[in-house]
Coordinates of C-alpha atoms in Angstrom, one line a residue:
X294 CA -12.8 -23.9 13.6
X295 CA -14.2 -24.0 10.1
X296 CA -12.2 -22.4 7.4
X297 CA -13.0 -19.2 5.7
X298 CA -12.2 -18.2 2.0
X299 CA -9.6 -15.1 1.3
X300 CA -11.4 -12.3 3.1
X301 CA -12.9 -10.5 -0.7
X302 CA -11.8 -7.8 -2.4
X303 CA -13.7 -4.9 -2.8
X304 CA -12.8 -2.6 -5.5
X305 CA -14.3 1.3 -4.2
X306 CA -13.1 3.1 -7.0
X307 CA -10.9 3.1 -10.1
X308 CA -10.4 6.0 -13.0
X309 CA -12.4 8.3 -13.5
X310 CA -13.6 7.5 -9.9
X311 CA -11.4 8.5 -7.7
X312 CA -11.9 8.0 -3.8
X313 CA -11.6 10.7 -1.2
X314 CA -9.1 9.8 1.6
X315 CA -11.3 10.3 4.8
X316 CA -14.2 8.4 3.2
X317 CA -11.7 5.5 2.5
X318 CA -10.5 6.1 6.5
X319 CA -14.0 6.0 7.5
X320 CA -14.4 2.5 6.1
X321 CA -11.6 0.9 7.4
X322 CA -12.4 2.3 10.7
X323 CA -15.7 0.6 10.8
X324 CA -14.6 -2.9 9.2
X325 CA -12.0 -2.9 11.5
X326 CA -14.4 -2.8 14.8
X327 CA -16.9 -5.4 12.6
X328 CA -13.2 -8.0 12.1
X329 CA -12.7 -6.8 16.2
X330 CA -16.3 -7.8 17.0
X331 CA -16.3 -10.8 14.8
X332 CA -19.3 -9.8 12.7
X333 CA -16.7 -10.0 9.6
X334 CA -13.4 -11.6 8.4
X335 CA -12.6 -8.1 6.7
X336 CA -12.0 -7.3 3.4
X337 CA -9.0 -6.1 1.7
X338 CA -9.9 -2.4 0.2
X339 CA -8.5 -1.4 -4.0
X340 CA -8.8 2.3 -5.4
X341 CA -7.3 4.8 -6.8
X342 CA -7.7 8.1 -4.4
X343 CA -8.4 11.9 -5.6
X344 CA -5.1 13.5 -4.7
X345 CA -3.6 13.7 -1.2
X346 CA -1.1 14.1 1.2
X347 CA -0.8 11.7 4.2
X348 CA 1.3 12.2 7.2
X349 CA 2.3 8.8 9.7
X350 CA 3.3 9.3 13.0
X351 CA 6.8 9.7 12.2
X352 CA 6.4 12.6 10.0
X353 CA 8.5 15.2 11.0
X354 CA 7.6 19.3 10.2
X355 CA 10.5 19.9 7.6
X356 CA 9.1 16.8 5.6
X357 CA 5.7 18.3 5.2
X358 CA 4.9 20.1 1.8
X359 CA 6.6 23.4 1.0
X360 CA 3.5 24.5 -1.0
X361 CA 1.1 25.1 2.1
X362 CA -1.0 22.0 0.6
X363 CA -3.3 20.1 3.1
X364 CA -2.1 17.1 4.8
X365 CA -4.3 14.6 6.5
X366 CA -2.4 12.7 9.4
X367 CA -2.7 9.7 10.7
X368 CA -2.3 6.8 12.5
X369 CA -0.1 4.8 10.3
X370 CA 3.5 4.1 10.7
X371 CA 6.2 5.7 8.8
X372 CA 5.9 9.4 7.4
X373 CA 4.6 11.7 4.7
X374 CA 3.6 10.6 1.5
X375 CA 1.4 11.1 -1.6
X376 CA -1.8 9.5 -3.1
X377 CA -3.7 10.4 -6.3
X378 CA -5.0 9.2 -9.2
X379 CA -1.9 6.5 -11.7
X380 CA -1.4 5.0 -7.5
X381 CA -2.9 1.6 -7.2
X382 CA -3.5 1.4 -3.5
X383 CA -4.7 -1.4 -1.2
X384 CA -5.7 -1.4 2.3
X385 CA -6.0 -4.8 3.6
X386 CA -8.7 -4.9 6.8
X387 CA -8.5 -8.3 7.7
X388 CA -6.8 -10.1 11.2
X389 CA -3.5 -11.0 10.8
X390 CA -2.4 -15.4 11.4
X391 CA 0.1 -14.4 14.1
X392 CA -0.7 -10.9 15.1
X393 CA 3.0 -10.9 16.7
X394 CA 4.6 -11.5 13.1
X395 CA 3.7 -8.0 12.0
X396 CA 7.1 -8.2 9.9
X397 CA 6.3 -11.4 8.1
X398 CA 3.1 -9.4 7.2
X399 CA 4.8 -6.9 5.7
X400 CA 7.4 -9.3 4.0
X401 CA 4.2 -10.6 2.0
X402 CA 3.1 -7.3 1.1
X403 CA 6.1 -6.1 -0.6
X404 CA 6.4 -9.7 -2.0
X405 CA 3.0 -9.4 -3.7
X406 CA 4.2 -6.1 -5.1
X407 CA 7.4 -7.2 -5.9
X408 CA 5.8 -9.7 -7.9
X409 CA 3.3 -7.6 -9.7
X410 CA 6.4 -5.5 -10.5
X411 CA 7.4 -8.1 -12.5
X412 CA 4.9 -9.3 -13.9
X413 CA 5.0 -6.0 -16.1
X414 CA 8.1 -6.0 -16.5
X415 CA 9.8 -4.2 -14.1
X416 CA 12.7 -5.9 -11.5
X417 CA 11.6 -4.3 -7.8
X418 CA 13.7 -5.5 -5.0
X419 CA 13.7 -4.9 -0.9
X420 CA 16.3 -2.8 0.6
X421 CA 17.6 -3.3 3.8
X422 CA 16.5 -0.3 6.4
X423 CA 13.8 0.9 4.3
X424 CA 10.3 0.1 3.6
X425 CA 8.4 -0.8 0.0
X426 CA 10.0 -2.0 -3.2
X427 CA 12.6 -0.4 -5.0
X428 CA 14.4 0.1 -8.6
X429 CA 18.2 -0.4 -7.8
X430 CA 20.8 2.8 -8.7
X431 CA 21.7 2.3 -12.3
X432 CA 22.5 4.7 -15.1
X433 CA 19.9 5.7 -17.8
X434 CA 19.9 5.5 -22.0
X435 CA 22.0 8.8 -22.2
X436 CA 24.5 7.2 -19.9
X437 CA 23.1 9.3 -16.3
X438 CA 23.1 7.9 -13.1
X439 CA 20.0 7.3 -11.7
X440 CA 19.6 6.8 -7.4
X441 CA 17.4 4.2 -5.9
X442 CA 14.0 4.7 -6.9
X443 CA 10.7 3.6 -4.4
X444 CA 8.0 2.4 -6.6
X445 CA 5.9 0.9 -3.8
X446 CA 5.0 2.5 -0.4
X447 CA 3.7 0.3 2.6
X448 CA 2.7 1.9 5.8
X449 CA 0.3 -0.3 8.1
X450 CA -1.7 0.4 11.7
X451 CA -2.1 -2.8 13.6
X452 CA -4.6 -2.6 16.6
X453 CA -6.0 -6.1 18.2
X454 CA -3.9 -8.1 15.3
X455 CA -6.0 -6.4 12.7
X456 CA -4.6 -4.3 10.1
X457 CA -5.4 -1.0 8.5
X458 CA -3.6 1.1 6.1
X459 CA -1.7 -0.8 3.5
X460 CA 0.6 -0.3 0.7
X461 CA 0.5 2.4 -2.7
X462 CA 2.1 0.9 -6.3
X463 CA 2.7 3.8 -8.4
X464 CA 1.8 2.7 -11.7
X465 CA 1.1 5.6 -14.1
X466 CA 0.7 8.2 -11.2
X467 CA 2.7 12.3 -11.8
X468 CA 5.8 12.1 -9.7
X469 CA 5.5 16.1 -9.0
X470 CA 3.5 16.1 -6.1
X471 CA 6.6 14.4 -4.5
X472 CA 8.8 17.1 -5.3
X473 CA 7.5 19.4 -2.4
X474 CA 8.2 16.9 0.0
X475 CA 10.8 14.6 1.6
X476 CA 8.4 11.1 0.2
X477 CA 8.7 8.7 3.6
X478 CA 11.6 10.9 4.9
X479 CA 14.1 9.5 2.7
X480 CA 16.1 12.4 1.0
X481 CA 19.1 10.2 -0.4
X482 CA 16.3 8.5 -3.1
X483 CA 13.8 9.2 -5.3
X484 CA 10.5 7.6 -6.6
X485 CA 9.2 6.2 -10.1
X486 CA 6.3 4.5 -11.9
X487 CA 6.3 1.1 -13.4
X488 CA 4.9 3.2 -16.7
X489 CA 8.4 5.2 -16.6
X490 CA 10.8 2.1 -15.8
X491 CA 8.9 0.4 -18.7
X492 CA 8.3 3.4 -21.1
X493 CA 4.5 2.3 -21.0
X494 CA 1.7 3.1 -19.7
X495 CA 0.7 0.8 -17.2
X496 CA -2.6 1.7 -15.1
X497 CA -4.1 0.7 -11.9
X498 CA -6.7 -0.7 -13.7
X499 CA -4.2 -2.9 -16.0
X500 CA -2.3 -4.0 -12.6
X501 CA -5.3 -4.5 -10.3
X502 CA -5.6 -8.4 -12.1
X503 CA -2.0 -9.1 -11.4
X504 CA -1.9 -8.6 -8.2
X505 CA -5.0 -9.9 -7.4
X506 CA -3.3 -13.2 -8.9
X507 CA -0.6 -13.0 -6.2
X508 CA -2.3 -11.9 -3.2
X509 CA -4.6 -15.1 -3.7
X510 CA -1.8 -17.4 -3.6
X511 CA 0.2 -15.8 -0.4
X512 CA -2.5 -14.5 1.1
X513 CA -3.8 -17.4 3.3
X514 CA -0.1 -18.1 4.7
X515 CA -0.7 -14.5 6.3
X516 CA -4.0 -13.7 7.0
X517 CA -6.6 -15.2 9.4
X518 CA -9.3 -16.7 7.4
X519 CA -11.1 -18.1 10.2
X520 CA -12.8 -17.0 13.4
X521 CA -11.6 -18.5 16.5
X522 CA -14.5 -18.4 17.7
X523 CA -17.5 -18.2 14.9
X524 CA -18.7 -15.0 14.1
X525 CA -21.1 -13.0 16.8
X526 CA -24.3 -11.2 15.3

């Protein structure tokens, strides 16, 4: 076997140009049969999308919106959720080192978030039972108590050992779209930014560096970056 670099990063579309969903699907439906067929390594998708609501398998009817807006399901795990423009996400097409270890892969996701987090300034955590990275309960400057908050998302597809889907940092995104919904099914929580836990504006296009920083140093412990048996034409 001969070793590959970090499958590249390909950047499809930051403010003002913002990436429609199905287009973004589209892609990682055809890199994934190129990383199946061998004819790539994959690469590991950044944008900010035009706005959006997606629905994983889980989704269930009295979490959809309560507008009548459109929802685009699919074949991730997990439930509803939203994506527009603030929302750095990344979908990572690339073959997974142990495609049995899908929880180790999602142990590095949220660690690279959870490390971009802080790298702003904001202290993100895991929670036990419940996907992404989170702002523990605390009480704000006027003395209020504030619930758990999600700041990250992850919801992944993994067919053959290769991964689609991926995870969404809200950085400088609204938080009203997630008021007509139940956000991943959880109603006992809320969501935030890393521009309103830091009273800053923090963009994608400020955080895209960062975590570009920590995805190259964890990245090879998770990801295949090697073909086991040369690529095929």
């Amino acid at each position: 076997m001969s070793a590959h670099p970090l499958p590249p990063v390909r950047v499809l579309g930051l403010d003002p140009d913002f990436v429609d969903y199905r287009e973004a699907w589209d892609l990682q439906k055809s890199l994934h049969a190129d990383v199946l067929a061998g004819r790539s390594d994959g690469e590991i998708l950044m944008l900010e999308h035009a706005e959006v609501y997606t629905a994983g398998r889980r989704t269930e009817d009295a979490e959809r919106p309560t507008d009548g807006s459109e929802v685009v399901d699919v074949d991730r795990g997990g439930k509803i959720t939203w994506h527009g423009p603030g929302q750095l996400v990344g979908y990572p097409v690339v073959r997974l080192r142990d495609r049995a270890h899908v929880k180790d892969f999602v142990w590095f996701i949220e660690e690279i978030l959870i490390r971009t987090a802080a790298d702003v300034g904001v202290e993100a955590v895991r929670v036990d039972g419940r996907a992404g990275i989170w702002v523990l309960a605390d009480t704000d400057e006027q003395g209020r108590a504030r619930p758990d908050r999600k700041v990250g998302a992850i919801g992944l597809a993994i067919h053959e050992g290769i991964s689609t889907h991926g995870w969404a940092l809200n950085c400088s995104n609204s938080l009203t779209p997630y008021e007509s919904i139940i956000p991943c099914g959880i109603a006992d929580a809320s969501t935030t930014t890393l521009s309103a836990e830091v009273g800053r504006t923090v963009t994608p296009a400020d955080v895209l560096p960062l975590l570009r920083r920590h995805l190259d140093d964890l990245g090879p412990e998770h990801i295949r970056t090697d073909f086991p048996e040369g690529p095929t034409a």
